[in-house]
Amino acid sequence: GRGRGGRAAGGRAGGGGCAAGETRARAAGMAAAAASTRAAAAAAAGTRRAARAPRLALRGRADARAPARASATASDGAAETGLEFVGKENARARGSLSALGSVADDGVYPRDFYEMLDVDPSASDAQIKEAYRRLQKRCHPDIAGPETMEVCILMNEAYAALSEPSLRRIYDSEVEALRAHIKVGYTGEPLSKWARDDPSRGPGDQRATFVDETLCIGCQHCCHVAPETFGLEDEWGRARVHTQWGSGEEEIEEAIACCPVDCIHMVSKQNLAVLEWAMTQSTRVEVGVMLGGGPTGDDPFDVANAFIRKGDERRARMRAQGLDAASSTGDVHVAFLQDVRVAWGKLRDETKREWGTLMSN
């Protein structure tokens, strides 16, 4: 009896050993698959980083661990930034990217190109042309005084956009997109909260943490290491910064260093608002598609640079016409709001009354 029991016990023990071996084998297989996934993701991320590396300044791990510094360009004295600013003027004016405060203002002044020409958004081409001519005759600087010059320049901008059907469609779509962002709380300020200052930099050289969600594979390591800074967004399950410097510097550095796809970056605080906005405009693809060698989605740094470049181009056009303090914000509608608010404040009340529709509302 004891022998049979011993053999039975031995059999059970042997079976247990086989089961444990199978478990270890499965674990090893899962680890190998995970390593393969990380390698594929890193390769995909590396390809995109290599393609955009020449166009970016402060990027990735090196900046997170770098000692405090405040570098400046010899040409214009602008602090080094995490984006390639297209032109010196934009580098000096980057603070204007926090633009949408004008939208919430309660003052009475034209809020879009249609109000600038005192017409309804459904106005025909003929009605737009007639309104433009009427206002220019009444409000031209030679008639109403030199204080109307800036408003007339902005009227020219509005008419140039609304009198060309293709440009009018583009403008209408941009305004609609802006209104959608306002509804979800976008104000031109960073979308993430700011808990405290960067402990390693001075007031004029603050850094922020930014996640390129188009490259993130949702490994959640950063969320475990620095949960007071990182979390997962709901739609794609990608990492996102919810609170700047909510975690300690060492925890944030570890999250950056351990990211398998290098999608976490230290950027200039001045660039954070436009980068987080650009992230909302960037398409994403499924992780499986990305790891299989497919596209990785839009590059938010490219989107941000295009936004800035567009603002530079508009500013140059406006300055060429005489509007020296023109906004450099990349969104046409936001830039218009900034500029018209200043120009409108220079008008006399009798001149403002020429905008009959606006003043009667």
Coordinates of C-alpha atoms in Angstrom, one line a residue:
G1 CA 0.0 0.0 0.0
R2 CA 2.7 2.4 0.9
G3 CA 4.6 1.5 -2.3
R4 CA 1.5 2.2 -4.4
G5 CA 1.0 5.5 -2.5
G6 CA 4.6 6.4 -2.9
R7 CA 4.4 5.8 -6.7
A8 CA 1.2 7.8 -6.8
A9 CA 2.7 10.6 -4.9
G10 CA 5.7 10.5 -7.1
G11 CA 3.5 10.6 -10.2
R12 CA 1.6 13.6 -8.9
A13 CA 4.9 15.3 -8.1
G14 CA 6.2 14.5 -11.6
G15 CA 3.0 15.8 -13.1
G16 CA 3.4 19.0 -11.1
G17 CA 6.9 19.3 -12.4
C18 CA 5.7 19.0 -16.0
A19 CA 3.1 21.6 -15.4
A20 CA 5.6 24.0 -13.9
G21 CA 7.9 23.4 -16.8
E22 CA 5.1 24.2 -19.3
T23 CA 4.3 27.4 -17.4
R24 CA 7.9 28.5 -17.5
A25 CA 8.0 27.7 -21.2
R26 CA 4.9 29.7 -21.9
A27 CA 6.3 32.6 -19.8
A28 CA 9.5 32.5 -21.8
G29 CA 7.5 32.5 -25.0
M30 CA 5.5 35.5 -23.9
A31 CA 8.7 37.4 -22.9
A32 CA 10.2 36.7 -26.3
A33 CA 7.1 37.9 -28.0
A34 CA 7.1 41.0 -25.9
A35 CA 10.7 41.7 -26.7
S36 CA 10.0 41.2 -30.4
T37 CA 7.1 43.6 -30.2
R38 CA 9.3 46.2 -28.5
A39 CA 12.0 45.7 -31.1
A40 CA 9.5 46.2 -33.9
A41 CA 8.0 49.3 -32.3
A42 CA 11.5 50.7 -31.7
A43 CA 12.4 50.1 -35.3
A44 CA 9.3 51.9 -36.5
A45 CA 9.9 54.8 -34.1
G46 CA 13.5 55.0 -35.1
T47 CA 12.7 55.2 -38.8
R48 CA 10.4 58.2 -38.2
R49 CA 12.9 59.8 -35.8
A50 CA 15.7 59.5 -38.4
A51 CA 13.4 61.1 -41.0
R52 CA 12.6 64.2 -38.8
A53 CA 15.8 64.5 -36.7
P54 CA 17.3 67.3 -38.8
R55 CA 14.2 69.4 -38.4
L56 CA 14.1 69.3 -34.6
A57 CA 16.2 70.8 -31.8
L58 CA 15.7 69.5 -28.2
R59 CA 14.3 66.0 -28.5
G60 CA 14.2 62.8 -26.5
R61 CA 16.2 61.4 -23.7
A62 CA 19.3 63.5 -23.9
D63 CA 17.5 66.7 -23.0
A64 CA 15.7 65.1 -20.1
R65 CA 18.9 64.2 -18.4
A66 CA 20.9 67.3 -19.6
P67 CA 22.2 69.8 -17.0
A68 CA 20.4 73.1 -16.6
R69 CA 21.2 75.4 -19.4
A70 CA 19.8 78.5 -21.1
S71 CA 21.2 78.7 -24.6
A72 CA 20.4 81.5 -27.1
T73 CA 21.0 82.1 -30.7
A74 CA 23.5 84.8 -31.6
S75 CA 21.2 86.3 -34.3
D76 CA 18.1 87.2 -32.3
G77 CA 18.6 86.2 -28.6
A78 CA 15.7 83.8 -28.6
A79 CA 15.9 81.0 -26.1
E80 CA 16.4 77.5 -27.6
T81 CA 13.2 75.7 -28.2
G82 CA 12.0 72.2 -29.0
L83 CA 10.7 73.1 -32.4
E84 CA 12.2 74.4 -35.6
F85 CA 10.8 77.9 -35.7
V86 CA 10.6 79.1 -39.2
G87 CA 12.0 82.6 -39.1
K88 CA 13.4 84.8 -36.3
E89 CA 10.3 86.8 -35.9
N90 CA 8.3 83.8 -34.9
A91 CA 11.0 82.7 -32.4
R92 CA 10.7 86.1 -30.7
A93 CA 6.9 86.1 -30.8
R94 CA 6.2 82.5 -29.7
G95 CA 4.3 83.8 -26.6
S96 CA 1.5 84.8 -29.0
L97 CA 0.6 81.1 -29.5
S98 CA -1.5 81.4 -26.4
A99 CA -4.0 83.2 -28.4
L100 CA -7.6 82.2 -27.8
G101 CA -8.1 84.3 -24.7
S102 CA -9.5 86.8 -27.2
V103 CA -12.4 84.4 -28.0
A104 CA -13.8 84.6 -24.5
D105 CA -13.6 88.5 -24.4
D106 CA -17.0 90.2 -24.1
G107 CA -16.1 93.3 -26.1
V108 CA -18.1 94.3 -29.3
Y109 CA -15.9 93.9 -32.3
P110 CA -15.9 91.7 -35.5
R111 CA -15.3 88.1 -34.5
D112 CA -14.8 86.7 -38.0
F113 CA -14.3 87.7 -41.6
Y114 CA -18.1 87.9 -42.2
E115 CA -18.6 90.3 -39.3
M116 CA -15.5 92.2 -40.6
L117 CA -17.4 92.9 -43.8
D118 CA -20.8 93.3 -42.0
V119 CA -22.4 90.4 -43.9
D120 CA -24.1 87.1 -42.9
P121 CA -22.2 83.9 -43.4
S122 CA -24.7 82.9 -46.1
A123 CA -24.1 86.0 -48.1
S124 CA -23.6 85.7 -51.8
D125 CA -20.4 86.7 -53.6
A126 CA -22.2 89.9 -54.9
Q127 CA -23.3 90.8 -51.4
I128 CA -19.8 90.4 -50.0
K129 CA -18.4 92.5 -52.8
E130 CA -21.0 95.3 -52.2
A131 CA -20.4 95.3 -48.4
Y132 CA -16.6 95.5 -48.9
R133 CA -16.9 98.5 -51.2
R134 CA -19.3 100.3 -49.0
L135 CA -17.1 99.9 -45.9
Q136 CA -13.9 100.9 -47.7
K137 CA -15.6 104.1 -49.0
R138 CA -16.8 105.0 -45.6
C139 CA -13.8 103.9 -43.5
H140 CA -10.8 104.5 -45.7
P141 CA -8.0 106.4 -43.9
D142 CA -8.3 109.3 -46.4
I143 CA -11.9 109.7 -45.3
A144 CA -12.2 108.5 -41.7
G145 CA -8.7 109.3 -40.5
P146 CA -5.4 107.4 -40.1
E147 CA -6.7 105.4 -37.1
T148 CA -8.7 103.3 -39.5
M149 CA -5.7 102.0 -41.5
E150 CA -5.3 98.7 -39.5
V151 CA -9.0 97.9 -39.8
C152 CA -8.9 98.5 -43.5
I153 CA -5.9 96.1 -43.8
L154 CA -8.0 93.5 -42.0
M155 CA -10.9 94.2 -44.2
N156 CA -8.7 93.5 -47.2
E157 CA -7.7 90.2 -45.6
A158 CA -11.3 89.2 -45.0
Y159 CA -12.3 90.1 -48.5
A160 CA -9.4 88.2 -50.1
A161 CA -10.5 85.1 -48.3
L162 CA -14.3 85.4 -48.8
S163 CA -14.3 86.6 -52.4
E164 CA -12.5 83.5 -53.6
P165 CA -14.8 80.4 -53.3
S166 CA -12.0 77.9 -52.6
L167 CA -10.4 80.1 -50.0
R168 CA -13.8 80.8 -48.4
R169 CA -14.5 77.0 -48.0
I170 CA -11.1 76.6 -46.3
Y171 CA -11.7 79.5 -44.0
D172 CA -15.2 78.2 -43.1
S173 CA -13.7 74.8 -42.2
E174 CA -11.0 76.3 -40.1
V175 CA -13.4 78.4 -38.1
E176 CA -15.6 75.4 -37.5
A177 CA -12.6 73.4 -36.3
L178 CA -11.6 76.2 -33.9
R179 CA -15.1 76.4 -32.5
A180 CA -15.0 72.6 -31.9
H181 CA -11.8 73.1 -29.9
I182 CA -13.3 75.9 -27.8
K183 CA -16.2 73.6 -26.9
V184 CA -13.8 71.0 -25.4
G185 CA -11.9 73.7 -23.5
Y186 CA -9.0 74.5 -25.8
T187 CA -7.9 78.1 -25.0
G188 CA -4.4 78.3 -26.5
E189 CA -2.9 77.4 -23.2
P190 CA -1.4 73.9 -22.5
L191 CA -4.0 71.1 -22.2
S192 CA -2.1 69.5 -19.3
K193 CA -2.0 71.1 -15.8
W194 CA 1.1 72.6 -14.4
A195 CA 1.9 71.4 -10.8
R196 CA 5.2 73.2 -10.2
D197 CA 8.2 74.7 -11.9
D198 CA 10.9 72.7 -13.6
P199 CA 13.4 72.1 -10.7
S200 CA 16.5 72.2 -12.9
R201 CA 15.7 75.4 -14.9
G202 CA 15.2 79.1 -14.3
P203 CA 11.9 81.0 -15.0
G204 CA 12.8 81.7 -18.6
D205 CA 14.0 78.2 -19.5
Q206 CA 11.3 75.9 -18.2
R207 CA 10.8 72.5 -19.7
A208 CA 7.7 70.4 -20.1
T209 CA 7.0 66.7 -20.8
F210 CA 5.2 65.7 -24.1
V211 CA 4.1 62.3 -25.3
D212 CA 4.0 61.6 -29.1
E213 CA 0.9 59.5 -28.9
T214 CA 1.2 58.4 -32.5
L215 CA 4.2 56.4 -31.6
C216 CA 3.1 55.1 -28.1
I217 CA 2.3 51.4 -27.9
G218 CA 0.5 51.6 -24.6
C219 CA 3.0 49.7 -22.5
Q220 CA 2.0 51.8 -19.4
H221 CA 5.5 51.8 -18.0
C222 CA 5.5 55.6 -17.6
C223 CA 2.1 55.5 -15.9
H224 CA 3.5 53.0 -13.3
V225 CA 6.8 54.9 -12.8
A226 CA 5.4 58.4 -12.6
P227 CA 1.6 58.2 -12.2
E228 CA 1.3 61.8 -10.9
T229 CA 2.5 62.9 -14.4
F230 CA 1.3 60.3 -16.9
G231 CA -2.0 58.6 -17.5
L232 CA -3.7 56.8 -20.4
E233 CA -6.1 58.6 -22.7
D234 CA -9.4 56.9 -23.2
E235 CA -9.8 56.5 -26.9
W236 CA -6.6 54.7 -28.0
G237 CA -5.1 53.7 -24.6
R238 CA -1.9 55.7 -25.3
A239 CA 0.1 57.5 -22.6
R240 CA -0.5 61.2 -22.1
V241 CA 0.8 63.8 -19.7
H242 CA -2.0 65.1 -17.4
T243 CA 0.1 67.1 -15.0
Q244 CA 3.5 68.7 -15.7
W245 CA 6.0 68.0 -13.0
G246 CA 3.4 66.2 -10.9
S247 CA 6.1 63.5 -10.3
G248 CA 9.7 64.1 -9.3
E249 CA 12.4 64.7 -11.9
E250 CA 14.0 61.3 -11.3
E251 CA 10.7 59.5 -11.9
I252 CA 10.1 61.5 -15.1
E253 CA 13.6 60.8 -16.3
E254 CA 13.2 57.1 -15.7
A255 CA 9.9 57.1 -17.6
I256 CA 11.7 58.7 -20.6
A257 CA 14.7 56.4 -20.4
C258 CA 12.6 53.2 -20.2
C259 CA 10.2 54.1 -23.0
P260 CA 10.7 51.3 -25.6
V261 CA 9.7 53.5 -28.5
D262 CA 11.2 56.8 -27.4
C263 CA 7.9 58.6 -27.6
I264 CA 8.3 60.8 -24.5
H265 CA 10.1 64.1 -24.9
M266 CA 11.2 67.1 -22.9
V267 CA 10.3 70.3 -24.8
S268 CA 10.3 74.0 -24.1
K269 CA 7.4 75.2 -22.0
Q270 CA 6.7 77.9 -24.6
N271 CA 6.1 75.2 -27.2
L272 CA 3.9 73.0 -25.1
A273 CA 0.5 74.6 -26.0
V274 CA 1.1 74.3 -29.7
L275 CA 2.4 70.7 -29.5
E276 CA -0.5 69.5 -27.4
W277 CA -2.9 71.2 -29.8
A278 CA -1.0 69.6 -32.7
M279 CA -1.5 66.2 -31.0
T280 CA -5.2 66.7 -31.2
Q281 CA -4.9 67.2 -34.9
S282 CA -2.7 64.2 -35.6
T283 CA -4.1 60.9 -36.8
R284 CA -3.3 57.7 -35.0
V285 CA -3.2 54.1 -36.2
E286 CA -3.7 50.8 -34.4
V287 CA -0.6 49.5 -32.7
G288 CA -0.7 46.2 -34.6
V289 CA -0.6 48.1 -37.9
M290 CA 2.3 50.2 -36.7
L291 CA 4.3 47.2 -35.5
G292 CA 3.6 45.4 -38.7
G293 CA 5.6 48.0 -40.7
G294 CA 2.5 50.2 -41.5
P295 CA 2.2 53.9 -41.1
T296 CA 2.6 55.4 -37.6
G297 CA 0.2 58.3 -38.0
D298 CA 0.9 62.1 -38.3
D299 CA 4.0 63.5 -36.7
P300 CA 2.8 66.2 -34.2
F301 CA 6.1 68.0 -34.5
D302 CA 5.5 68.4 -38.2
V303 CA 1.9 69.5 -37.6
A304 CA 3.1 72.1 -35.1
N305 CA 5.8 73.4 -37.4
A306 CA 3.3 73.8 -40.2
F307 CA 1.1 75.8 -37.8
I308 CA 3.9 78.1 -36.9
R309 CA 5.1 78.5 -40.5
K310 CA 1.5 79.5 -41.6
G311 CA 1.5 82.1 -38.9
D312 CA 4.9 83.5 -40.1
E313 CA 3.6 83.8 -43.6
R314 CA 0.4 85.6 -42.6
R315 CA 2.4 88.0 -40.4
A316 CA 4.8 88.8 -43.3
R317 CA 1.8 89.6 -45.5
M318 CA 0.2 91.8 -42.9
R319 CA 3.4 93.7 -42.1
A320 CA 4.0 94.3 -45.8
Q321 CA 0.6 96.0 -45.9
G322 CA 1.4 98.2 -42.9
L323 CA 0.1 96.1 -39.9
D324 CA 3.5 96.1 -38.1
A325 CA 2.1 94.4 -34.9
A326 CA 0.3 91.6 -36.8
S327 CA -0.1 88.3 -34.9
S328 CA 2.1 85.4 -35.8
T329 CA -0.4 82.7 -34.6
G330 CA -0.8 79.9 -37.2
D331 CA -4.6 79.7 -37.0
V332 CA -6.0 82.4 -39.4
H333 CA -9.1 83.0 -37.3
V334 CA -7.2 83.3 -34.0
A335 CA -4.7 85.7 -35.6
F336 CA -7.5 87.8 -36.9
L337 CA -9.2 88.0 -33.5
Q338 CA -5.9 89.2 -31.9
D339 CA -5.4 91.9 -34.6
V340 CA -8.9 93.1 -34.9
R341 CA -9.4 93.6 -31.2
V342 CA -6.4 96.0 -31.2
A343 CA -7.4 97.8 -34.4
W344 CA -11.1 98.1 -33.4
G345 CA -10.1 99.9 -30.2
K346 CA -8.5 102.7 -32.2
L347 CA -11.7 103.6 -34.1
R348 CA -14.0 106.4 -33.2
D349 CA -17.6 105.5 -32.3
E350 CA -19.0 107.1 -35.4
T351 CA -16.8 105.0 -37.5
K352 CA -17.8 101.8 -35.7
R353 CA -21.4 102.6 -36.4
E354 CA -20.8 101.9 -40.1
W355 CA -20.9 98.2 -39.1
G356 CA -24.7 98.4 -38.8
T357 CA -25.3 94.6 -38.4
L358 CA -22.6 94.2 -35.8
M359 CA -23.5 97.2 -33.7
S360 CA -27.2 96.3 -33.7
N361 CA -26.7 92.8 -32.2

